């Protein structure tokens, strides 16, 4: 027997820390996802190498020029009229958000200056969105829905079409999908973890807003989600943390603008011009340069298109056009109603108008010519097919009372309202492509699930009387499948408050499935039934009201 001293020594002997072993588990879904990402990246790279688009005008020219100036060490300054005899060079600016030019400049610092490297960056950012879309879909629906939605986005022509252009959409879409995934992927466990998720979401929101102004739709989307999931007190705490995180990220750029431009421009001066293009006598509901001039203190007149040429004109226009837009909106309510429908039309009409951008207005045509001619139809058909599928299937998953699914609908509403405030343009719906894919696939999956449940119920009840033994065997095989049981359990854990009786008696689209099940039960009872009755169903206790008095119901939900 060991002595007391040896026992004491053993008790005092330090033990090694138990470090958990990290293992990488790869299943079939991960392999499929990897293949989808590689296919999406390949298609994007092929397209950016195939086209010869040049950033000779508009937003791409500004982003390209500012990024080049940063790369060359000249700072965040813009060149205007660069291809004319009277160029205006290196003017301090904040006309558009800064994140994308800084990203391009950082890339060029590493890879060297070239136009094709910027296009490759767009392709990589577009492909990087695919796995986050999968994870977003898996968090809201299930892994299969996420995988199919990711596959659709990977090969969707319209999502690929814009990548050769130096617009910040590819970077913004990645940040947008990442932020939505962070918002819904982590259920509230402790208060600390919940606030950490809110802070992470806030940082992504700030970065998205510094990429495109539409990033400002994310805070109200998050607030609505937290309110429906956690109640108003918790939602208020999380929203405050979100605001602090956004402010932490945006504040340095605002301070820079105040110092360099001598004006408190929060993100970009283009906000004033954009607001005015949505609220003016000659507005059409889409992007345009307004014609109403501004006269500065020295008597110099300038238009919206000329405002970025001088920093003082840029900030003066930011202030005056904002006030003019607000004044017009408040004093012309009838005209505002007309502009609202014009803006919604332009926001959601086809973006086949990308082709003139791709061809640089004919300077860099897409060869062969027949391909360019047919791309118009390809982009129209692919866009409207996805849009109408998303809208048609949306009611199937929307009315479930799930805050995550409601969040998808809120994105569409808030996004539309944002552009009603400013203006609509087909390019502005491009960030919604991942969510359109999720809506369409999620709705179709809900439809298929309801149909399968209806069939399985019929097989189970039919086979119980020994009418068709082979069908009963197939039903038994289905209900013993581990994947079926996992999905079934997740469904009832997630939708435990789903009132089947209420839904069946409603006018919702999904009530068609439940009413069909009730009709099927009544037919089976009339044909084969005899008392006493026992109804043992997975949430189908609503069928008891079709059974005679004295029937027994047993709920066998997992």
Coordinates of C-alpha atoms in Angstrom, one line a residue:
X1 CA 0.0 0.0 0.0
X2 CA 1.5 3.4 -0.9
X3 CA 2.6 5.6 2.0
X4 CA 0.8 8.8 2.9
X5 CA 3.8 10.8 1.7
X6 CA 3.7 9.2 -1.7
X7 CA -0.1 9.7 -1.9
X8 CA 0.5 13.4 -1.0
X9 CA 3.2 13.7 -3.7
X10 CA 0.9 12.1 -6.2
X11 CA -1.9 14.5 -5.3
X12 CA 0.4 17.5 -5.7
X13 CA 1.8 16.3 -9.0
X14 CA 0.6 18.6 -11.8
X15 CA -1.4 17.0 -14.5
X16 CA -1.3 17.8 -18.2
X17 CA -4.1 19.9 -19.6
X18 CA -6.6 18.0 -21.6
X19 CA -6.5 19.7 -25.0
X20 CA -9.3 18.6 -27.3
X21 CA -8.3 17.1 -30.6
X22 CA -9.5 19.1 -33.5
X23 CA -10.7 17.0 -36.4
X24 CA -11.8 18.1 -39.8
X25 CA -14.9 16.2 -40.8
X26 CA -15.7 16.3 -44.5
X27 CA -19.0 14.8 -45.7
X28 CA -20.7 14.7 -49.1
X29 CA -22.3 18.1 -48.6
X30 CA -18.9 19.7 -48.1
X31 CA -17.6 18.0 -51.3
X32 CA -20.5 19.2 -53.3
X33 CA -20.1 22.8 -51.9
X34 CA -16.4 22.7 -52.8
X35 CA -17.2 21.7 -56.3
X36 CA -19.8 24.4 -56.6
X37 CA -17.4 27.0 -55.4
X38 CA -14.8 25.9 -57.9
X39 CA -17.3 25.9 -60.7
X40 CA -18.5 29.3 -59.7
X41 CA -14.9 30.7 -59.6
X42 CA -14.1 29.1 -63.0
X43 CA -17.1 30.7 -64.7
X44 CA -16.3 34.0 -63.2
X45 CA -12.6 33.9 -64.2
X46 CA -13.5 32.8 -67.7
X47 CA -15.9 35.7 -68.1
X48 CA -13.5 38.4 -66.8
X49 CA -10.8 37.2 -69.1
X50 CA -13.1 36.8 -72.1
X51 CA -14.4 40.4 -71.9
X52 CA -12.3 43.5 -72.7
X53 CA -14.3 46.1 -70.7
X54 CA -12.5 49.4 -69.9
X55 CA -13.3 51.8 -67.0
X56 CA -13.6 54.8 -69.3
X57 CA -16.6 56.6 -67.6
X58 CA -19.0 56.7 -64.8
X59 CA -18.5 55.0 -61.4
X60 CA -15.9 52.5 -62.7
X61 CA -13.7 55.3 -63.9
X62 CA -13.9 57.1 -60.6
X63 CA -13.1 53.9 -58.5
X64 CA -10.3 53.0 -60.8
X65 CA -8.7 56.5 -60.7
X66 CA -9.0 56.9 -57.0
X67 CA -7.5 53.4 -56.4
X68 CA -4.6 54.1 -58.7
X69 CA -3.9 57.4 -56.9
X70 CA -3.9 55.6 -53.5
X71 CA -1.6 52.9 -55.0
X72 CA 0.8 55.6 -56.3
X73 CA 0.9 57.3 -52.9
X74 CA -1.2 60.4 -53.8
X75 CA -3.9 59.7 -51.3
X76 CA -7.7 59.5 -51.7
X77 CA -8.0 61.9 -54.5
X78 CA -9.9 61.8 -57.8
X79 CA -9.1 62.7 -61.4
X80 CA -11.8 64.2 -63.7
X81 CA -11.9 64.7 -67.4
X82 CA -8.7 62.6 -67.5
X83 CA -9.1 61.8 -71.2
X84 CA -9.7 65.4 -72.4
X85 CA -7.4 68.3 -73.1
X86 CA -8.3 70.0 -69.8
X87 CA -8.0 67.3 -67.1
X88 CA -8.7 68.0 -63.4
X89 CA -6.3 65.9 -61.4
X90 CA -5.9 64.8 -57.8
X91 CA -8.9 66.5 -56.2
X92 CA -9.6 65.5 -52.6
X93 CA -12.9 63.7 -52.6
X94 CA -15.5 61.6 -50.8
X95 CA -18.0 61.4 -53.6
X96 CA -18.4 57.6 -53.4
X97 CA -17.7 55.3 -50.4
X98 CA -14.0 54.4 -49.9
X99 CA -13.7 50.7 -49.1
X100 CA -13.6 49.4 -52.7
X101 CA -10.8 51.8 -53.9
X102 CA -8.7 50.9 -50.8
X103 CA -9.3 47.2 -51.6
X104 CA -8.1 47.7 -55.2
X105 CA -5.1 49.7 -54.0
X106 CA -4.2 47.0 -51.5
X107 CA -4.4 44.4 -54.1
X108 CA -2.1 46.3 -56.5
X109 CA 0.4 46.8 -53.7
X110 CA 0.7 43.0 -53.5
X111 CA 0.2 41.9 -57.1
X112 CA 1.3 45.0 -59.1
X113 CA -0.9 47.5 -60.9
X114 CA -3.1 46.1 -63.7
X115 CA -6.7 46.3 -64.8
X116 CA -7.1 42.5 -65.1
X117 CA -6.0 41.9 -61.4
X118 CA -8.9 44.2 -60.3
X119 CA -11.3 42.1 -62.4
X120 CA -9.9 38.9 -61.0
X121 CA -10.5 40.3 -57.5
X122 CA -14.2 40.8 -58.4
X123 CA -14.4 37.2 -59.6
X124 CA -12.8 35.9 -56.4
X125 CA -15.1 38.0 -54.2
X126 CA -18.1 36.7 -56.1
X127 CA -17.0 33.1 -55.7
X128 CA -16.3 33.7 -52.0
X129 CA -20.0 34.6 -51.5
X130 CA -21.1 31.1 -52.5
X131 CA -20.1 29.3 -49.2
X132 CA -21.6 32.0 -47.1
X133 CA -24.8 31.8 -49.1
X134 CA -24.8 28.0 -48.4
X135 CA -24.4 28.7 -44.6
X136 CA -27.1 31.3 -44.7
X137 CA -29.5 28.9 -46.4
X138 CA -28.6 26.1 -44.0
X139 CA -29.3 28.4 -41.0
X140 CA -32.7 29.6 -42.3
X141 CA -33.9 26.4 -44.0
X142 CA -31.6 23.4 -44.1
X143 CA -28.4 22.3 -45.8
X144 CA -30.0 21.0 -49.0
X145 CA -31.7 24.4 -49.5
X146 CA -28.5 26.2 -48.9
X147 CA -26.6 24.0 -51.3
X148 CA -29.0 24.3 -54.1
X149 CA -29.3 28.1 -53.6
X150 CA -25.5 28.3 -53.7
X151 CA -25.4 26.3 -56.9
X152 CA -27.9 28.6 -58.5
X153 CA -26.0 31.7 -57.5
X154 CA -22.7 30.1 -58.7
X155 CA -23.9 29.7 -62.3
X156 CA -26.5 32.5 -62.4
X157 CA -25.6 34.6 -65.6
X158 CA -26.6 38.0 -64.2
X159 CA -24.5 37.6 -61.1
X160 CA -21.5 36.8 -63.3
X161 CA -22.2 39.5 -65.9
X162 CA -21.2 42.5 -63.8
X163 CA -17.8 41.2 -62.6
X164 CA -15.6 42.7 -65.4
X165 CA -16.8 46.2 -64.4
X166 CA -15.1 48.0 -61.5
X167 CA -18.3 48.4 -59.5
X168 CA -18.1 47.5 -55.8
X169 CA -21.1 45.2 -56.0
X170 CA -19.0 42.0 -55.7
X171 CA -17.4 43.2 -52.5
X172 CA -20.7 44.5 -51.1
X173 CA -22.6 41.3 -51.8
X174 CA -20.0 39.2 -50.0
X175 CA -20.2 41.5 -46.9
X176 CA -24.0 41.7 -47.1
X177 CA -24.4 37.9 -47.2
X178 CA -21.8 37.4 -44.4
X179 CA -23.6 39.9 -42.2
X180 CA -27.0 38.2 -42.7
X181 CA -25.4 34.9 -41.9
X182 CA -23.9 36.2 -38.7
X183 CA -27.3 37.7 -37.8
X184 CA -29.2 34.3 -37.9
X185 CA -26.6 31.6 -37.5
X186 CA -25.9 32.0 -33.8
X187 CA -28.9 31.5 -31.5
X188 CA -29.0 33.5 -28.3
X189 CA -27.2 31.6 -25.5
X190 CA -25.9 34.1 -23.0
X191 CA -26.2 37.8 -22.9
X192 CA -22.5 38.2 -23.6
X193 CA -22.5 35.9 -26.6
X194 CA -25.6 37.7 -28.0
X195 CA -23.9 41.1 -27.7
X196 CA -20.7 39.7 -29.3
X197 CA -22.8 38.6 -32.3
X198 CA -24.4 42.1 -32.4
X199 CA -20.9 43.6 -32.4
X200 CA -19.6 41.4 -35.2
X201 CA -22.7 42.1 -37.2
X202 CA -22.1 45.9 -36.6
X203 CA -18.6 45.7 -37.9
X204 CA -19.7 43.9 -41.1
X205 CA -22.5 46.5 -41.4
X206 CA -20.0 49.4 -41.1
X207 CA -17.7 47.8 -43.7
X208 CA -20.7 47.2 -46.0
X209 CA -21.8 50.9 -45.7
X210 CA -18.2 52.0 -46.5
X211 CA -18.5 49.9 -49.6
X212 CA -22.0 50.9 -50.8
X213 CA -24.5 53.2 -49.2
X214 CA -27.1 50.3 -49.3
X215 CA -25.2 48.9 -46.3
X216 CA -27.4 51.2 -44.2
X217 CA -30.4 48.8 -44.7
X218 CA -28.7 46.3 -42.4
X219 CA -29.4 48.0 -39.0
X220 CA -33.2 48.1 -39.4
X221 CA -33.2 44.6 -40.7
X222 CA -31.3 43.4 -37.6
X223 CA -33.5 45.4 -35.2
X224 CA -36.7 43.9 -36.6
X225 CA -35.1 40.4 -36.4
X226 CA -34.0 40.8 -32.8
X227 CA -37.4 42.3 -31.9
X228 CA -39.3 39.3 -33.2
X229 CA -36.9 36.8 -31.8
X230 CA -35.8 38.2 -28.4
X231 CA -38.3 40.9 -27.4
X232 CA -37.9 44.7 -27.2
X233 CA -35.5 44.9 -24.3
X234 CA -32.9 42.5 -25.7
X235 CA -33.4 44.0 -29.2
X236 CA -32.6 47.5 -27.8
X237 CA -29.4 46.2 -26.1
X238 CA -28.3 44.5 -29.3
X239 CA -29.2 47.5 -31.5
X240 CA -27.1 49.8 -29.2
X241 CA -24.1 47.5 -29.6
X242 CA -24.6 47.4 -33.3
X243 CA -24.7 51.2 -33.5
X244 CA -21.5 51.5 -31.5
X245 CA -19.7 48.9 -33.7
X246 CA -20.8 50.8 -36.9
X247 CA -19.7 54.1 -35.4
X248 CA -16.4 52.7 -34.4
X249 CA -15.7 51.6 -38.0
X250 CA -17.2 54.6 -39.8
X251 CA -15.9 57.4 -37.5
X252 CA -12.3 57.5 -38.7
X253 CA -13.5 58.1 -42.3
X254 CA -15.9 60.8 -41.1
X255 CA -13.1 62.5 -39.2
X256 CA -11.0 62.4 -42.3
X257 CA -13.7 64.0 -44.4
X258 CA -14.1 66.7 -41.8
X259 CA -10.4 67.5 -41.9
X260 CA -9.8 67.2 -45.6
X261 CA -13.1 68.5 -47.0
X262 CA -13.9 70.8 -44.1
X263 CA -17.4 69.3 -43.8
X264 CA -19.0 66.6 -41.6
X265 CA -19.5 64.1 -44.4
X266 CA -20.4 60.8 -42.8
X267 CA -19.5 58.5 -45.7
X268 CA -20.0 60.1 -49.1
X269 CA -21.2 63.3 -50.7
X270 CA -22.9 61.4 -53.4
X271 CA -25.8 60.8 -51.0
X272 CA -27.0 64.4 -51.6
X273 CA -26.9 64.1 -55.4
X274 CA -28.6 60.7 -55.2
X275 CA -31.3 62.1 -53.0
X276 CA -31.9 65.0 -55.3
X277 CA -32.1 62.7 -58.4
X278 CA -35.0 61.0 -56.6
X279 CA -36.9 64.1 -55.7
X280 CA -37.0 66.8 -58.4
X281 CA -39.3 68.1 -61.1
X282 CA -37.5 66.3 -63.9
X283 CA -36.8 63.1 -62.0
X284 CA -37.7 59.8 -63.7
X285 CA -37.2 57.4 -60.8
X286 CA -33.8 56.3 -61.9
X287 CA -30.2 57.6 -61.9
X288 CA -29.5 60.8 -63.7
X289 CA -27.6 64.1 -63.3
X290 CA -30.0 66.8 -62.1
X291 CA -29.9 70.0 -64.0
X292 CA -30.6 72.5 -61.2
X293 CA -27.4 74.4 -60.6
X294 CA -25.8 75.7 -57.4
X295 CA -24.0 79.0 -57.2
X296 CA -21.1 79.2 -54.6
X297 CA -20.0 82.2 -52.5
X298 CA -17.8 83.4 -55.4
X299 CA -20.7 83.4 -57.9
X300 CA -19.4 80.3 -59.7
X301 CA -22.3 78.1 -60.9
X302 CA -22.0 74.3 -61.1
X303 CA -24.2 71.3 -61.8
X304 CA -24.4 67.9 -60.1
X305 CA -22.2 66.3 -62.7
X306 CA -19.5 69.1 -62.1
X307 CA -19.7 69.0 -58.3
X308 CA -16.9 66.4 -57.8
X309 CA -14.5 68.6 -59.7
X310 CA -13.8 70.7 -56.6
X311 CA -13.9 69.6 -53.0
X312 CA -15.8 72.8 -51.9
X313 CA -18.4 72.3 -54.6
X314 CA -18.7 68.6 -53.6
X315 CA -19.6 69.4 -50.0
X316 CA -21.7 72.4 -50.9
X317 CA -23.7 70.3 -53.3
X318 CA -24.0 67.6 -50.6
X319 CA -25.7 70.0 -48.3
X320 CA -27.9 72.0 -50.7
X321 CA -29.2 69.2 -52.9
X322 CA -30.1 67.2 -49.8
X323 CA -32.2 70.2 -48.5
X324 CA -33.8 70.7 -51.9
X325 CA -34.7 67.0 -52.2
X326 CA -36.4 67.0 -48.8
X327 CA -38.2 70.2 -49.5
X328 CA -39.5 68.9 -52.8
X329 CA -40.7 65.6 -51.3
X330 CA -42.6 67.4 -48.5
X331 CA -44.3 69.9 -50.9
X332 CA -45.2 67.5 -53.8
X333 CA -47.0 64.5 -52.3
X334 CA -48.8 63.6 -55.5
X335 CA -45.6 63.7 -57.6
X336 CA -43.9 61.6 -54.9
X337 CA -46.5 58.8 -55.3
X338 CA -45.8 58.7 -59.0
X339 CA -42.0 58.7 -58.5
X340 CA -42.4 55.8 -56.0
X341 CA -43.8 53.4 -58.6
X342 CA -41.2 54.6 -61.2
X343 CA -38.4 53.8 -58.7
X344 CA -39.8 50.4 -57.9
X345 CA -40.1 49.6 -61.6
X346 CA -36.5 50.7 -62.3
X347 CA -35.2 48.9 -59.3
X348 CA -36.7 45.5 -60.3
X349 CA -36.6 45.7 -64.1
X350 CA -34.1 43.5 -66.0
X351 CA -30.4 44.4 -65.7
X352 CA -29.6 43.3 -69.3
X353 CA -28.6 47.0 -69.6
X354 CA -25.2 45.7 -68.3
X355 CA -24.3 45.0 -71.9
X356 CA -23.5 48.6 -72.9
X357 CA -21.3 48.8 -69.8
X358 CA -19.5 45.5 -70.8
X359 CA -18.9 46.8 -74.3
X360 CA -17.8 50.2 -73.2
X361 CA -20.5 51.7 -75.4
X362 CA -19.2 49.7 -78.4
X363 CA -15.5 50.3 -77.9
X364 CA -14.9 46.8 -76.6
X365 CA -17.6 44.6 -78.3
X366 CA -18.3 41.1 -77.2
X367 CA -17.2 38.6 -79.8
X368 CA -18.6 36.9 -81.8
X369 CA -21.4 39.4 -82.5
X370 CA -24.1 36.9 -82.3
X371 CA -23.2 36.2 -78.6
X372 CA -23.6 39.9 -77.7
X373 CA -26.9 39.9 -79.5
X374 CA -28.2 36.9 -77.6
X375 CA -26.9 38.0 -74.2
X376 CA -29.8 40.5 -73.9
X377 CA -32.3 37.6 -74.0
X378 CA -30.2 35.4 -71.7
X379 CA -30.0 38.1 -69.0
X380 CA -33.7 38.9 -69.3
X381 CA -34.9 35.3 -69.1
X382 CA -32.6 34.3 -66.3
X383 CA -33.4 37.4 -64.2
X384 CA -37.2 37.2 -64.5
X385 CA -37.2 33.5 -64.0
X386 CA -35.4 33.8 -60.7
X387 CA -37.4 36.9 -59.6
X388 CA -40.8 35.4 -60.3
X389 CA -39.8 32.0 -58.7
X390 CA -38.7 33.9 -55.6
X391 CA -41.9 35.8 -55.4
X392 CA -44.2 32.9 -56.2
X393 CA -42.6 30.5 -53.6
X394 CA -42.2 33.2 -50.9
X395 CA -45.7 32.6 -49.3
X396 CA -44.9 29.0 -48.8
X397 CA -42.2 29.7 -46.2
X398 CA -43.1 33.2 -45.1
X399 CA -46.2 32.6 -43.0
X400 CA -44.5 30.2 -40.5
X401 CA -43.8 32.7 -37.9
X402 CA -40.0 32.0 -38.0
X403 CA -38.0 35.2 -37.3
X404 CA -35.2 33.9 -39.6
X405 CA -37.5 33.5 -42.6
X406 CA -39.3 36.7 -41.8
X407 CA -35.9 38.4 -41.9
X408 CA -35.6 37.4 -45.6
X409 CA -38.9 39.2 -46.4
X410 CA -37.8 42.2 -44.3
X411 CA -34.7 42.5 -46.4
X412 CA -36.8 42.8 -49.5
X413 CA -39.1 45.4 -47.9
X414 CA -36.3 47.6 -46.4
X415 CA -34.3 47.4 -49.5
X416 CA -37.2 48.6 -51.6
X417 CA -38.0 51.4 -49.2
X418 CA -34.3 52.5 -49.2
X419 CA -34.5 53.0 -53.0
X420 CA -37.9 54.7 -52.8
X421 CA -36.1 57.3 -50.7
X422 CA -33.3 57.6 -53.2
X423 CA -33.9 56.2 -56.7
X424 CA -34.1 52.8 -58.5
X425 CA -31.7 51.3 -61.1
X426 CA -31.4 47.7 -62.3
X427 CA -27.9 47.4 -60.9
X428 CA -29.2 48.1 -57.4
X429 CA -31.1 44.8 -57.2
X430 CA -27.9 42.7 -58.0
X431 CA -27.1 42.2 -54.2
X432 CA -30.5 40.5 -53.9
X433 CA -29.6 37.7 -56.2
X434 CA -28.5 35.4 -53.3
X435 CA -31.7 36.0 -51.4
X436 CA -33.8 35.5 -54.5
X437 CA -32.2 32.1 -54.9
X438 CA -32.9 31.2 -51.3
X439 CA -36.5 32.3 -51.5
X440 CA -37.1 30.2 -54.7
X441 CA -35.4 27.1 -53.4
X442 CA -36.8 27.4 -49.8
X443 CA -40.3 27.7 -51.2
X444 CA -39.9 24.8 -53.5
X445 CA -38.4 22.7 -50.7
X446 CA -41.4 23.6 -48.5
X447 CA -43.8 22.5 -51.3
X448 CA -41.9 19.2 -51.8
X449 CA -41.8 18.5 -48.1
X450 CA -45.6 19.0 -47.8
X451 CA -46.2 16.8 -50.8
X452 CA -43.9 14.1 -49.4
X453 CA -45.6 14.3 -46.0
X454 CA -48.9 14.0 -47.6
X455 CA -47.8 10.9 -49.6
X456 CA -46.1 9.3 -46.6
X457 CA -49.3 9.8 -44.5
X458 CA -51.3 8.1 -47.2
X459 CA -48.9 5.2 -47.4
X460 CA -48.8 4.7 -43.7
X461 CA -52.6 4.7 -43.2
X462 CA -53.2 2.7 -46.3
X463 CA -50.6 0.1 -45.3
X464 CA -52.0 -0.2 -41.8
X465 CA -55.0 -2.1 -43.2
X466 CA -52.8 -4.4 -45.2
X467 CA -54.2 -3.1 -48.5
X468 CA -50.9 -2.6 -50.2
X469 CA -48.0 -4.3 -48.5
X470 CA -45.3 -2.9 -50.8
X471 CA -46.4 0.7 -50.2
X472 CA -46.4 0.1 -46.5
X473 CA -42.8 -1.3 -46.8
X474 CA -41.7 1.9 -48.6
X475 CA -43.4 4.1 -46.0
X476 CA -41.6 2.2 -43.3
X477 CA -38.3 2.6 -45.1
X478 CA -38.9 6.3 -45.3
X479 CA -39.7 6.8 -41.6
X480 CA -36.6 4.8 -40.6
X481 CA -34.2 6.8 -42.7
X482 CA -31.9 8.8 -40.4
X483 CA -31.9 11.9 -42.5
X484 CA -35.7 11.9 -42.6
X485 CA -35.8 11.6 -38.8
X486 CA -33.3 14.4 -38.4
X487 CA -35.2 16.8 -40.6
X488 CA -38.5 15.8 -39.0
X489 CA -37.1 16.4 -35.5
X490 CA -35.6 19.8 -36.6
X491 CA -39.0 20.8 -38.1
X492 CA -40.9 20.2 -34.9
X493 CA -38.2 21.8 -32.7
X494 CA -38.2 24.9 -34.8
X495 CA -42.0 25.1 -35.5
X496 CA -43.4 23.8 -32.2
X497 CA -45.7 26.8 -32.0
X498 CA -47.0 26.2 -35.5
X499 CA -50.8 26.0 -35.1
X500 CA -51.9 23.4 -37.7
X501 CA -55.6 23.9 -37.0
X502 CA -55.3 27.7 -37.5
X503 CA -53.3 27.2 -40.7
X504 CA -55.7 24.6 -42.1
X505 CA -58.7 26.9 -41.6
X506 CA -56.8 29.9 -43.0
X507 CA -56.5 31.0 -46.6
X508 CA -52.7 30.5 -46.7
X509 CA -51.3 28.6 -49.6
X510 CA -49.9 25.9 -47.3
X511 CA -53.5 25.3 -46.0
X512 CA -54.1 23.5 -49.3
X513 CA -51.7 20.7 -48.2
X514 CA -53.4 20.3 -44.7
X515 CA -56.9 20.4 -46.1
X516 CA -55.8 17.8 -48.7
X517 CA -54.6 15.6 -45.8
X518 CA -58.0 16.0 -44.0
X519 CA -59.9 15.0 -47.1
X520 CA -57.7 12.0 -47.6
X521 CA -58.3 10.9 -44.0
X522 CA -62.1 11.3 -44.4
X523 CA -62.0 9.1 -47.5
X524 CA -59.9 6.4 -45.8
X525 CA -62.2 6.4 -42.8
X526 CA -65.3 6.1 -45.0
X527 CA -63.7 3.2 -46.9
X528 CA -61.8 1.2 -44.3
X529 CA -62.6 2.7 -40.9
X530 CA -64.3 1.1 -38.0
X531 CA -64.4 2.1 -34.3
X532 CA -62.6 2.4 -32.0
X533 CA -60.2 4.9 -33.5
X534 CA -56.6 5.8 -32.5
X535 CA -54.9 8.8 -34.2
X536 CA -51.1 8.7 -33.5
X537 CA -49.7 11.4 -35.7
X538 CA -46.7 13.8 -36.1
X539 CA -48.6 17.0 -35.5
X540 CA -51.7 15.8 -37.3
X541 CA -53.9 15.9 -34.2
X542 CA -56.0 18.3 -36.1
X543 CA -57.5 15.3 -37.9
X544 CA -59.2 14.3 -34.7
X545 CA -62.1 16.7 -35.4
X546 CA -63.0 14.4 -38.3
X547 CA -63.2 11.3 -36.1
X548 CA -66.3 10.2 -34.2
X549 CA -66.7 11.0 -30.5
X550 CA -64.6 8.8 -28.2
X551 CA -61.6 8.6 -30.6
X552 CA -58.2 8.8 -29.0
X553 CA -55.3 11.0 -30.2
X554 CA -51.6 10.4 -29.3
X555 CA -48.9 13.0 -30.2
X556 CA -45.7 11.2 -31.0
X557 CA -43.6 14.2 -32.0
X558 CA -39.9 13.6 -31.3

